[in-house]
Amino acid sequence: MRRHLLPVLLLLLAAAASSLLAPAAQARTAFACAPGGPATSLPFCRQSLLLHARARDFVSRLTRAEKVRLLVNNAAGVPRLGVAGYEWWSEALHGVSDTGPGVKFGGAFPGATAFPQVIGTAAALNASLWELIGRAVSDEARAMYNGGQAGLTFWSPNVNIFRDPRWGRGQETPGEDPTISSRYAAAYVRGLQQQQPSSSNRLKLAACCKHFTAYDLDHWGNTDRFHFNAIVSPQDLEDTFNVPFRSCVANGNDAAVMCSYNQVNGVPTCADESFLKGTIRGKWGLDGYIVSDCDSVDVFFNDQHYTRTVEDAAAAALRAGLDLDCGPFLAVYTEPAVAKRKVSDADVDNAVINTVTVQMRLGMFDGDPAAGPYGHLGPKDVCTPANQEFALEAARQGVVLLKNEKRKKHGGGILPLRAAAHRTVAVVGPHAEATVAMVGNYAGKACRYTTPLQGVAGYVKQAVHAAGCADVACAGTQQPVAAAVDAARRADATVVVAGLDQKVEAEGLDRNSLLLPGRQAELISAVAKASKGPVILVLMSGGPIDIAFAQNDPRIAAILWVGYPGQAGGQAIADVIFGHHNPGGKLPMTWYPQDYLRKAPMTNMAMRANPASGYPGRTYRFYTGPTIHPFGHGLSYTRFTHTLAHAPAQLTVRLAGGHAATSSAATASLLNATTRAGGERAVRVAHARCEGLSVPVHVDVSNVGGRDGAHTVMVYHAAPAASGGGGAPERQLVAFEKVHVAAGGVARVEVAVDVCEGMSVAVRDGVRRIPVGEHRLVIGEITHTVTLGVEQLGGVGRDAATRKQGNSVKLEGTGFCAFRLCKGGDGDLKKVREGTGLVKIVEMNDCKRLNWKERRRMSFLPHRQCFLILKIRAFNLFQGETSKLHQPVEMQLHMGS
């Protein structure tokens, strides 16, 4: 995350300013608002007040110099108010990690539970598992905070889309699919934060979804993340890159979002006001803070040369909506920027208010946390037996069975092995004795490890080890391949544990090849040729690997992919191989052939294929070429079938605000919410009444094999032909649910396909539309057609009114509302006559339900009302302003309730 080399000038300036910066503790050593402290009687310490009021009071008491020292991750204290320094940067990607300076292992906390790397738990396709992992991590993190060895703000999860198979950080993500990534994001955030709406929005931990947005290149060829300008279409932003972040905020209610190093369409994300203020805080309603990836402000000044001066850079970040800088830049340059009037004190105040409010939600201004709801957590709650078993279960659920050759006798697959029939097993390969390699990156110090060799040894009479490769690189002529071949020749079965590690794929390190490193493939083939028994290939990696040679080799009986399976990975591998656990994982990313790389430069951000240029497209949604293994692939030791129990054949999309009223034909035509996209009739999502608009799908899953097993029902959507105005996905996963089914049993799975989210299509301008016509839902071997229609617009609705104040007018109404009334341009304003009024309307934006902040700003609106967002003579009513007209008017707009 952090750049280790800062420009000399910045270091010198930071050193010169060090006398001004009070040292920050790794966690609080003194507790704000503790009894007897200097500020106990002040309003910001009164827990009966609203959090935002407390935060504003606190900030109002600070000097400018004190405020700017709170704009960085290593925030200074304010001793005169009893507030200690605080380190904001802690990590908890898949367990409490000491990657950031906020966490320190040692003493009473020598380690923490190391769950599988995210790409592996994503393969489980189990949202309940994801949330429970978050809960376990939050217990251990809170315990370490209480012990003074961690903070409470954790910059996790990473929900970037795994767009390119070479990306070194793809391992940290939930994969290539927006639906899986969105559900993972919300589930893990809920688990970490354990937000209590009934107790003033309090948090157990504060999560942070990163890295917004279109960040999926670290260092490839001559391009690195510090200099990369991602050229991204509005269409791809809307239906791919931004989707998980929207879910983080809207569904997970996360407390923070991190902006990324890269530029998007020429603007650094951490200086992009349309992204930070407009999208994250405005459209999505973030109630929290926005933080930079470490040294991003420095990067867009020194590396990207986005601004002319350092003061301009600080001002650009703060004006855009950045609240916290990971790095010293804002602490050094914000005061000069304010002095030169490049940024205002109000911008600084807003940033500090946003961060302090999160601290207050965490209870950090409520005195000693030992008296709080999580004060009982301590060393006894870290590395518990329950968490160790849970880490093992998480690893098992993420194992993907890629291949399982049939037995020559008695039917069934080679796996699972019978321990009684395979008394001697050779365990070879560079990962046979893996420990730290099993946890991937952004990990802490694990409680303990079980290696693959140890796991296998627990099942058989004799486990024989011969590495075959000295390390994962497996380079040069001196590799001990012969010893591994000899071990395989003498054993009843051979397990080869191969793959990648952080020296091949990592932060700052993208791959140039999808093949196994060095001589690994040679080792595997030689062992397979020599082995007298079945050969099981186990692959440990974060990214996909071209293993066509092994897939096509009948001597390699079975292949497992285990991601980076965490501290209990060796036991999970053995449990699957010997049948203690029936694998049910599914690949969360496409496994491409090596040749794919030749056609898809990593710098090309386009998701959709371009046949004219030979560009193949990205991910299963847009790529239709050959694969080694497709997205969603994963076998089992049993067999499942699907029967569609219920799903409607037709569904009507209701328009927001217009189902029962009548009005003039002219106005009705102006409010016609259907449009045409790509030659097909479609309804803008903004014009549809989305609440409760879903397709119920009930599927009976039958286990027709001889073993109990878990199965994920995956529902894909295909839009009507020619819809999308430039490239609807070939198919899109829109719902999934995991179920355990006993051998011979049947279980019913009920999912709801959200029409506005899952059955809409983003067109080239980034606007989502719901195509009218026949939509296909595909579940395994079942294809079901749902015909979407749209209700006929009988009028423009009801229950709207104007409030006239002299020469001014305000518009308001109840219920849902989302019509684009009319949009003029170049002075050609359209005139709408309704009732007795005549109004010139410049623009009407999409309407929405008010969130609590908007209701507070527009106090004249009753609770939960909707309103029209109009610009009349360039005055915007969304800001609660009054539009002064040349003469008083009366206007009656009708909106559906």
Short mmCIF file of C-alpha atoms in Angstrom, two decimals, residues 244-643:
data_model
loop_
_atom_site.label_atom_id
_atom_site.label_comp_id
_atom_site.label_asym_id
_atom_site.label_seq_id
_atom_site.Cartn_x
_atom_site.Cartn_y
_atom_site.Cartn_z
CA PRO A 244 -18.86 -3.32 -5.38
CA PHE A 245 -18.16 0.12 -3.91
CA ARG A 246 -21.79 1.12 -4.25
CA SER A 247 -22.73 -2.04 -2.38
CA CYS A 248 -20.16 -1.28 0.33
CA VAL A 249 -21.85 2.03 1.03
CA ALA A 250 -25.48 1.28 0.26
CA ASN A 251 -25.73 -2.28 1.59
CA GLY A 252 -22.79 -2.56 3.97
CA ASN A 253 -22.96 0.99 5.38
CA ASP A 254 -19.19 1.01 5.57
CA ALA A 255 -17.49 3.81 7.44
CA ALA A 256 -14.89 4.69 4.82
CA VAL A 257 -13.81 4.46 1.20
CA MET A 258 -10.21 4.64 -0.02
CA CYS A 259 -9.37 6.35 -3.30
CA SER A 260 -6.65 4.80 -5.46
CA TYR A 261 -3.29 5.87 -6.93
CA ASN A 262 -4.30 5.77 -10.57
CA GLN A 263 -5.97 8.42 -12.63
CA VAL A 264 -9.31 7.72 -14.27
CA ASN A 265 -9.78 9.53 -17.56
CA GLY A 266 -7.03 12.00 -16.73
CA VAL A 267 -7.99 12.88 -13.14
CA PRO A 268 -6.43 11.33 -10.02
CA THR A 269 -9.19 9.57 -8.13
CA CYS A 270 -8.15 11.32 -4.90
CA ALA A 271 -8.60 14.70 -6.60
CA ASP A 272 -11.81 13.91 -8.46
CA GLU A 273 -14.70 15.86 -6.93
CA SER A 274 -17.25 14.12 -9.13
CA PHE A 275 -16.14 10.78 -7.67
CA LEU A 276 -15.60 11.68 -4.02
CA LYS A 277 -18.27 14.30 -3.37
CA GLY A 278 -20.56 13.55 -6.27
CA THR A 279 -20.72 9.76 -6.29
CA ILE A 280 -19.47 8.34 -2.99
CA ARG A 281 -20.84 10.95 -0.62
CA GLY A 282 -23.58 12.38 -2.82
CA LYS A 283 -25.30 9.62 -4.81
CA TRP A 284 -24.42 6.76 -2.47
CA GLY A 285 -24.67 8.69 0.79
CA LEU A 286 -21.44 7.67 2.56
CA ASP A 287 -21.71 8.44 6.27
CA GLY A 288 -18.02 8.31 7.05
CA TYR A 289 -14.64 9.42 5.75
CA ILE A 290 -12.66 9.15 2.51
CA VAL A 291 -8.97 8.29 2.79
CA SER A 292 -6.19 8.25 0.22
CA ASP A 293 -4.13 5.22 -0.60
CA CYS A 294 -0.81 5.87 1.06
CA ASP A 295 0.97 8.90 -0.38
CA SER A 296 -1.58 9.30 -3.17
CA VAL A 297 -1.62 13.08 -2.83
CA ASP A 298 2.15 13.12 -3.10
CA VAL A 299 1.86 10.78 -6.09
CA PHE A 300 -0.48 13.00 -8.07
CA PHE A 301 1.81 15.97 -7.45
CA ASN A 302 5.29 14.46 -7.83
CA ASP A 303 4.64 11.51 -10.18
CA GLN A 304 1.59 12.51 -12.20
CA HIS A 305 2.33 16.27 -12.17
CA TYR A 306 -1.36 16.95 -11.88
CA THR A 307 -0.95 20.29 -10.08
CA ARG A 308 1.60 23.08 -10.42
CA THR A 309 2.38 23.54 -6.73
CA VAL A 310 2.23 21.52 -3.53
CA GLU A 311 -0.42 23.90 -2.18
CA ASP A 312 -2.53 23.29 -5.27
CA ALA A 313 -2.24 19.53 -4.67
CA ALA A 314 -3.37 19.81 -1.04
CA ALA A 315 -6.21 22.09 -2.07
CA ALA A 316 -7.30 19.80 -4.91
CA ALA A 317 -7.57 16.82 -2.56
CA LEU A 318 -9.53 18.65 0.12
CA ARG A 319 -11.86 20.41 -2.31
CA ALA A 320 -12.55 17.07 -4.01
CA GLY A 321 -13.73 15.61 -0.71
CA LEU A 322 -10.68 13.79 0.68
CA ASP A 323 -10.83 13.68 4.47
CA LEU A 324 -7.69 11.81 5.46
CA ASP A 325 -4.28 11.50 3.84
CA CYS A 326 -2.30 8.32 4.40
CA GLY A 327 1.04 10.10 4.43
CA PRO A 328 2.33 13.48 5.65
CA PHE A 329 1.43 15.63 2.65
CA LEU A 330 -1.70 17.35 4.00
CA ALA A 331 -0.16 17.95 7.42
CA VAL A 332 2.68 19.83 5.76
CA TYR A 333 0.96 21.76 2.97
CA THR A 334 -2.63 22.44 4.02
CA GLU A 335 -1.90 25.50 6.15
CA PRO A 336 0.01 27.23 3.33
CA ALA A 337 -2.81 26.32 0.94
CA VAL A 338 -5.38 27.94 3.23
CA ALA A 339 -3.17 30.99 3.72
CA LYS A 340 -2.98 31.40 -0.06
CA ARG A 341 -6.78 30.98 -0.32
CA LYS A 342 -6.51 27.89 -2.47
CA VAL A 343 -8.73 25.99 -0.07
CA SER A 344 -11.02 27.19 2.70
CA ASP A 345 -11.10 26.60 6.44
CA ALA A 346 -14.56 25.16 5.87
CA ASP A 347 -13.10 22.42 3.66
CA VAL A 348 -10.62 21.54 6.41
CA ASP A 349 -13.38 21.57 9.02
CA ASN A 350 -15.55 19.21 6.98
CA ALA A 351 -12.71 16.75 6.59
CA VAL A 352 -11.93 16.66 10.30
CA ILE A 353 -15.62 16.44 11.22
CA ASN A 354 -15.98 13.38 8.99
CA THR A 355 -13.08 11.54 10.61
CA VAL A 356 -13.87 12.55 14.18
CA THR A 357 -17.48 11.47 13.76
CA VAL A 358 -16.29 7.96 12.90
CA GLN A 359 -14.06 7.94 15.98
CA MET A 360 -17.06 8.92 18.07
CA ARG A 361 -19.14 6.14 16.52
CA LEU A 362 -16.39 3.78 17.67
CA GLY A 363 -16.64 5.07 21.23
CA MET A 364 -13.23 6.74 21.15
CA PHE A 365 -14.63 9.89 22.79
CA ASP A 366 -16.46 8.02 25.54
CA GLY A 367 -13.68 7.45 28.04
CA ASP A 368 -12.10 4.12 28.87
CA PRO A 369 -13.30 1.44 26.36
CA ALA A 370 -13.20 -1.14 29.16
CA ALA A 371 -16.51 0.31 30.29
CA GLY A 372 -18.02 -0.03 26.82
CA PRO A 373 -19.88 -2.89 25.14
CA TYR A 374 -16.66 -4.59 23.95
CA GLY A 375 -14.53 -3.90 26.99
CA HIS A 376 -14.59 -7.57 28.03
CA LEU A 377 -12.59 -8.68 24.99
CA GLY A 378 -8.92 -9.49 25.61
CA PRO A 379 -6.15 -12.03 24.94
CA LYS A 380 -8.49 -14.93 25.70
CA ASP A 381 -10.55 -13.93 22.63
CA VAL A 382 -7.69 -14.15 20.12
CA CYS A 383 -6.64 -17.45 18.52
CA THR A 384 -9.50 -19.23 20.27
CA PRO A 385 -10.14 -22.92 19.52
CA ALA A 386 -13.40 -21.89 17.87
CA ASN A 387 -11.63 -19.49 15.53
CA GLN A 388 -8.99 -22.10 14.68
CA GLU A 389 -11.68 -24.55 13.69
CA PHE A 390 -13.49 -21.83 11.79
CA ALA A 391 -10.33 -21.00 9.80
CA LEU A 392 -10.15 -24.67 8.82
CA GLU A 393 -13.81 -24.73 7.77
CA ALA A 394 -13.34 -21.56 5.71
CA ALA A 395 -10.37 -23.16 3.93
CA ARG A 396 -12.34 -26.33 3.19
CA GLN A 397 -15.26 -24.39 1.74
CA GLY A 398 -12.97 -22.55 -0.67
CA VAL A 399 -11.34 -25.63 -2.20
CA VAL A 400 -12.25 -26.05 -5.89
CA LEU A 401 -12.09 -29.49 -7.49
CA LEU A 402 -11.00 -28.74 -11.07
CA LYS A 403 -10.56 -32.29 -12.33
CA ASN A 404 -11.38 -35.80 -11.08
CA GLU A 405 -10.73 -38.68 -13.48
CA LYS A 406 -13.08 -41.66 -13.39
CA ARG A 407 -12.00 -44.88 -11.74
CA LYS A 408 -11.48 -47.79 -14.10
CA LYS A 409 -13.39 -50.04 -11.74
CA HIS A 410 -16.46 -49.45 -9.58
CA GLY A 411 -17.17 -46.04 -11.14
CA GLY A 412 -16.84 -42.69 -9.38
CA GLY A 413 -13.83 -40.42 -9.34
CA ILE A 414 -10.27 -41.11 -8.25
CA LEU A 415 -10.85 -38.72 -5.38
CA PRO A 416 -11.44 -39.11 -2.58
CA LEU A 417 -8.56 -41.44 -1.82
CA ARG A 418 -9.08 -44.26 0.65
CA ALA A 419 -6.38 -44.07 3.31
CA ALA A 420 -6.46 -47.86 3.78
CA ALA A 421 -5.61 -48.38 0.11
CA HIS A 422 -2.89 -45.75 0.00
CA ARG A 423 -0.71 -46.41 3.01
CA THR A 424 2.33 -44.59 1.64
CA VAL A 425 1.80 -41.19 0.03
CA ALA A 426 4.53 -39.00 -1.45
CA VAL A 427 4.03 -35.26 -0.85
CA VAL A 428 6.18 -33.28 -3.26
CA GLY A 429 6.38 -29.85 -4.82
CA PRO A 430 7.53 -26.39 -3.69
CA HIS A 431 4.49 -25.89 -1.41
CA ALA A 432 4.58 -29.30 0.28
CA GLU A 433 5.78 -27.72 3.51
CA ALA A 434 4.22 -24.29 3.03
CA THR A 435 3.49 -22.15 6.08
CA VAL A 436 3.64 -18.38 5.56
CA ALA A 437 3.02 -18.85 1.84
CA MET A 438 -0.44 -20.24 2.62
CA VAL A 439 -1.74 -16.95 4.01
CA GLY A 440 -0.96 -14.75 1.02
CA ASN A 441 -0.39 -11.04 1.50
CA TYR A 442 -1.83 -8.53 3.98
CA ALA A 443 -1.64 -11.21 6.66
CA GLY A 444 -0.55 -11.04 10.25
CA LYS A 445 1.26 -13.59 12.36
CA ALA A 446 -0.80 -16.76 12.34
CA CYS A 447 -1.71 -18.59 15.54
CA ARG A 448 -0.19 -21.76 14.09
CA TYR A 449 0.20 -23.56 10.75
CA THR A 450 -0.67 -26.98 9.41
CA THR A 451 1.39 -27.71 6.29
CA PRO A 452 0.14 -29.89 3.42
CA LEU A 453 2.67 -32.54 4.42
CA GLN A 454 1.40 -32.54 8.01
CA GLY A 455 -2.19 -32.71 6.81
CA VAL A 456 -1.58 -35.75 4.60
CA ALA A 457 0.55 -37.43 7.30
CA GLY A 458 -2.44 -37.37 9.61
CA TYR A 459 -4.34 -39.72 7.29
CA VAL A 460 -1.79 -42.30 6.16
CA LYS A 461 0.72 -44.71 7.64
CA GLN A 462 3.67 -43.01 5.94
CA ALA A 463 4.01 -39.63 4.23
CA VAL A 464 7.22 -39.29 2.22
CA HIS A 465 8.50 -35.81 1.40
CA ALA A 466 10.69 -34.70 -1.48
CA ALA A 467 10.36 -31.07 -2.56
CA GLY A 468 11.33 -31.47 -6.23
CA CYS A 469 11.85 -27.69 -6.40
CA ALA A 470 13.88 -25.66 -3.95
CA ASP A 471 11.32 -22.84 -4.12
CA VAL A 472 8.38 -21.65 -6.18
CA ALA A 473 10.67 -20.11 -8.82
CA CYS A 474 12.04 -23.62 -9.48
CA ALA A 475 14.69 -22.19 -11.78
CA GLY A 476 17.97 -23.62 -12.97
CA THR A 477 19.35 -27.09 -13.55
CA GLN A 478 20.07 -27.92 -9.92
CA GLN A 479 16.47 -28.48 -8.82
CA PRO A 480 15.95 -31.78 -6.93
CA VAL A 481 13.44 -33.15 -9.43
CA ALA A 482 14.94 -36.64 -9.38
CA ALA A 483 14.30 -37.10 -5.66
CA ALA A 484 10.63 -36.26 -6.10
CA VAL A 485 10.35 -38.67 -9.04
CA ASP A 486 11.90 -41.43 -6.94
CA ALA A 487 9.49 -40.77 -4.07
CA ALA A 488 6.52 -40.93 -6.45
CA ARG A 489 7.78 -44.19 -7.93
CA ARG A 490 7.76 -45.85 -4.50
CA ALA A 491 4.50 -44.43 -3.12
CA ASP A 492 0.93 -45.68 -3.40
CA ALA A 493 -0.19 -42.18 -4.37
CA THR A 494 1.47 -38.82 -4.93
CA VAL A 495 0.30 -35.35 -3.96
CA VAL A 496 2.09 -32.52 -5.79
CA VAL A 497 1.62 -29.14 -4.12
CA ALA A 498 2.65 -26.46 -6.61
CA GLY A 499 1.67 -22.95 -7.68
CA LEU A 500 2.63 -19.34 -7.02
CA ASP A 501 3.65 -17.16 -4.09
CA GLN A 502 4.29 -13.51 -3.23
CA LYS A 503 7.54 -13.51 -5.17
CA VAL A 504 5.54 -14.16 -8.33
CA GLU A 505 2.27 -12.26 -7.74
CA ALA A 506 1.96 -9.49 -5.18
CA GLU A 507 1.32 -5.83 -4.56
CA GLY A 508 3.61 -3.99 -6.95
CA LEU A 509 4.21 -7.16 -8.98
CA ASP A 510 1.98 -8.24 -11.86
CA ARG A 511 2.73 -11.39 -13.82
CA ASN A 512 3.93 -11.59 -17.40
CA SER A 513 2.86 -15.21 -17.82
CA LEU A 514 -0.01 -17.49 -16.81
CA LEU A 515 2.24 -20.57 -16.82
CA LEU A 516 3.68 -22.21 -13.73
CA PRO A 517 7.06 -20.69 -12.81
CA GLY A 518 10.35 -22.26 -13.81
CA ARG A 519 10.47 -26.05 -13.98
CA GLN A 520 7.28 -26.74 -12.00
CA ALA A 521 5.44 -28.12 -15.02
CA GLU A 522 8.42 -30.36 -15.78
CA LEU A 523 8.38 -31.64 -12.19
CA ILE A 524 4.66 -32.39 -12.31
CA SER A 525 4.86 -34.25 -15.61
CA ALA A 526 7.91 -36.26 -14.52
CA VAL A 527 6.22 -37.28 -11.27
CA ALA A 528 3.04 -38.23 -13.13
CA LYS A 529 5.01 -40.40 -15.54
CA ALA A 530 6.86 -42.20 -12.74
CA SER A 531 4.16 -42.62 -10.12
CA LYS A 532 2.76 -46.11 -9.66
CA GLY A 533 -0.39 -44.70 -8.06
CA PRO A 534 -2.75 -41.76 -8.66
CA VAL A 535 -1.26 -38.28 -8.84
CA ILE A 536 -3.16 -35.43 -7.21
CA LEU A 537 -2.10 -31.92 -8.21
CA VAL A 538 -2.82 -29.18 -5.66
CA LEU A 539 -2.42 -25.61 -6.89
CA MET A 540 -1.86 -22.73 -4.49
CA SER A 541 -2.26 -19.31 -6.09
CA GLY A 542 -4.21 -16.09 -6.09
CA GLY A 543 -4.51 -15.78 -9.86
CA PRO A 544 -5.42 -18.25 -12.60
CA ILE A 545 -2.82 -20.56 -14.13
CA ASP A 546 -2.67 -22.13 -17.58
CA ILE A 547 -2.42 -25.81 -16.63
CA ALA A 548 -3.59 -27.26 -19.93
CA PHE A 549 -0.71 -29.77 -19.82
CA ALA A 550 -2.01 -31.22 -16.54
CA GLN A 551 -5.67 -30.96 -17.44
CA ASN A 552 -5.02 -33.03 -20.56
CA ASP A 553 -2.71 -35.57 -18.93
CA PRO A 554 -4.71 -38.68 -17.92
CA ARG A 555 -1.91 -39.71 -15.55
CA ILE A 556 -2.81 -36.70 -13.38
CA ALA A 557 -5.93 -38.04 -11.75
CA ALA A 558 -7.24 -34.96 -10.00
CA ILE A 559 -6.52 -31.26 -9.64
CA LEU A 560 -7.46 -29.01 -6.71
CA TRP A 561 -7.16 -25.24 -6.53
CA VAL A 562 -6.97 -23.96 -2.96
CA GLY A 563 -6.13 -20.26 -3.32
CA TYR A 564 -3.94 -19.25 -0.41
CA PRO A 565 -5.84 -21.32 2.16
CA GLY A 566 -4.69 -19.70 5.40
CA GLN A 567 -3.10 -21.14 8.50
CA ALA A 568 -5.10 -24.40 8.36
CA GLY A 569 -4.59 -24.91 4.63
CA GLY A 570 -2.65 -28.16 4.91
CA GLN A 571 -5.38 -29.78 6.97
CA ALA A 572 -8.10 -28.56 4.59
CA ILE A 573 -6.23 -30.00 1.59
CA ALA A 574 -5.90 -33.39 3.26
CA ASP A 575 -9.53 -33.37 4.42
CA VAL A 576 -10.65 -32.95 0.81
CA ILE A 577 -8.22 -35.46 -0.67
CA PHE A 578 -9.28 -38.20 1.77
CA GLY A 579 -13.00 -37.44 1.68
CA HIS A 580 -13.53 -35.95 5.11
CA HIS A 581 -14.88 -32.90 3.28
CA ASN A 582 -16.75 -32.93 -0.03
CA PRO A 583 -15.50 -29.96 -2.08
CA GLY A 584 -18.06 -27.41 -3.19
CA GLY A 585 -16.03 -24.35 -4.21
CA LYS A 586 -16.47 -22.54 -7.53
CA LEU A 587 -13.87 -20.50 -9.41
CA PRO A 588 -14.45 -16.77 -8.85
CA MET A 589 -12.41 -15.91 -11.94
CA THR A 590 -11.85 -17.20 -15.46
CA TRP A 591 -8.75 -19.33 -16.09
CA TYR A 592 -7.48 -18.17 -19.48
CA PRO A 593 -4.96 -19.83 -21.78
CA GLN A 594 -1.53 -18.23 -22.06
CA ASP A 595 -2.37 -16.97 -25.54
CA TYR A 596 -5.02 -14.65 -24.09
CA LEU A 597 -2.28 -12.30 -22.87
CA ARG A 598 -1.11 -11.62 -26.40
CA LYS A 599 -4.51 -10.20 -27.32
CA ALA A 600 -5.27 -8.20 -24.16
CA PRO A 601 -2.78 -5.54 -23.07
CA MET A 602 -3.11 -5.01 -19.34
CA THR A 603 -3.49 -1.26 -19.91
CA ASN A 604 -6.65 -1.70 -22.01
CA MET A 605 -9.46 -1.18 -19.49
CA ALA A 606 -12.34 -1.97 -21.85
CA MET A 607 -14.52 -4.79 -20.58
CA ARG A 608 -16.30 -5.44 -23.84
CA ALA A 609 -14.72 -7.23 -26.78
CA ASN A 610 -13.81 -5.44 -29.99
CA PRO A 611 -13.89 -7.98 -32.84
CA ALA A 612 -12.58 -5.43 -35.33
CA SER A 613 -9.27 -5.07 -33.46
CA GLY A 614 -9.12 -8.61 -32.14
CA TYR A 615 -9.50 -7.45 -28.54
CA PRO A 616 -11.12 -10.41 -26.72
CA GLY A 617 -12.94 -8.67 -23.86
CA ARG A 618 -12.67 -9.32 -20.13
CA THR A 619 -14.12 -11.84 -17.72
CA TYR A 620 -16.84 -14.39 -18.37
CA ARG A 621 -19.35 -11.58 -18.91
CA PHE A 622 -17.74 -10.41 -22.16
CA TYR A 623 -15.08 -12.94 -23.15
CA THR A 624 -16.30 -15.89 -25.21
CA GLY A 625 -13.00 -17.45 -26.26
CA PRO A 626 -11.38 -20.68 -25.05
CA THR A 627 -10.63 -21.18 -21.36
CA ILE A 628 -8.62 -23.59 -19.26
CA HIS A 629 -11.47 -23.47 -16.74
CA PRO A 630 -14.49 -21.19 -16.94
CA PHE A 631 -15.73 -18.88 -14.23
CA GLY A 632 -17.95 -20.79 -11.81
CA HIS A 633 -16.34 -24.16 -12.52
CA GLY A 634 -16.08 -26.59 -9.61
CA LEU A 635 -16.77 -30.32 -9.23
CA SER A 636 -18.04 -32.38 -6.31
CA TYR A 637 -17.80 -35.96 -5.09
CA THR A 638 -21.53 -36.19 -5.62
CA ARG A 639 -23.90 -34.98 -8.34
CA PHE A 640 -26.66 -32.39 -8.15
CA THR A 641 -29.61 -31.66 -10.41
CA HIS A 642 -31.97 -28.68 -10.50
CA THR A 643 -35.73 -28.51 -10.88
#
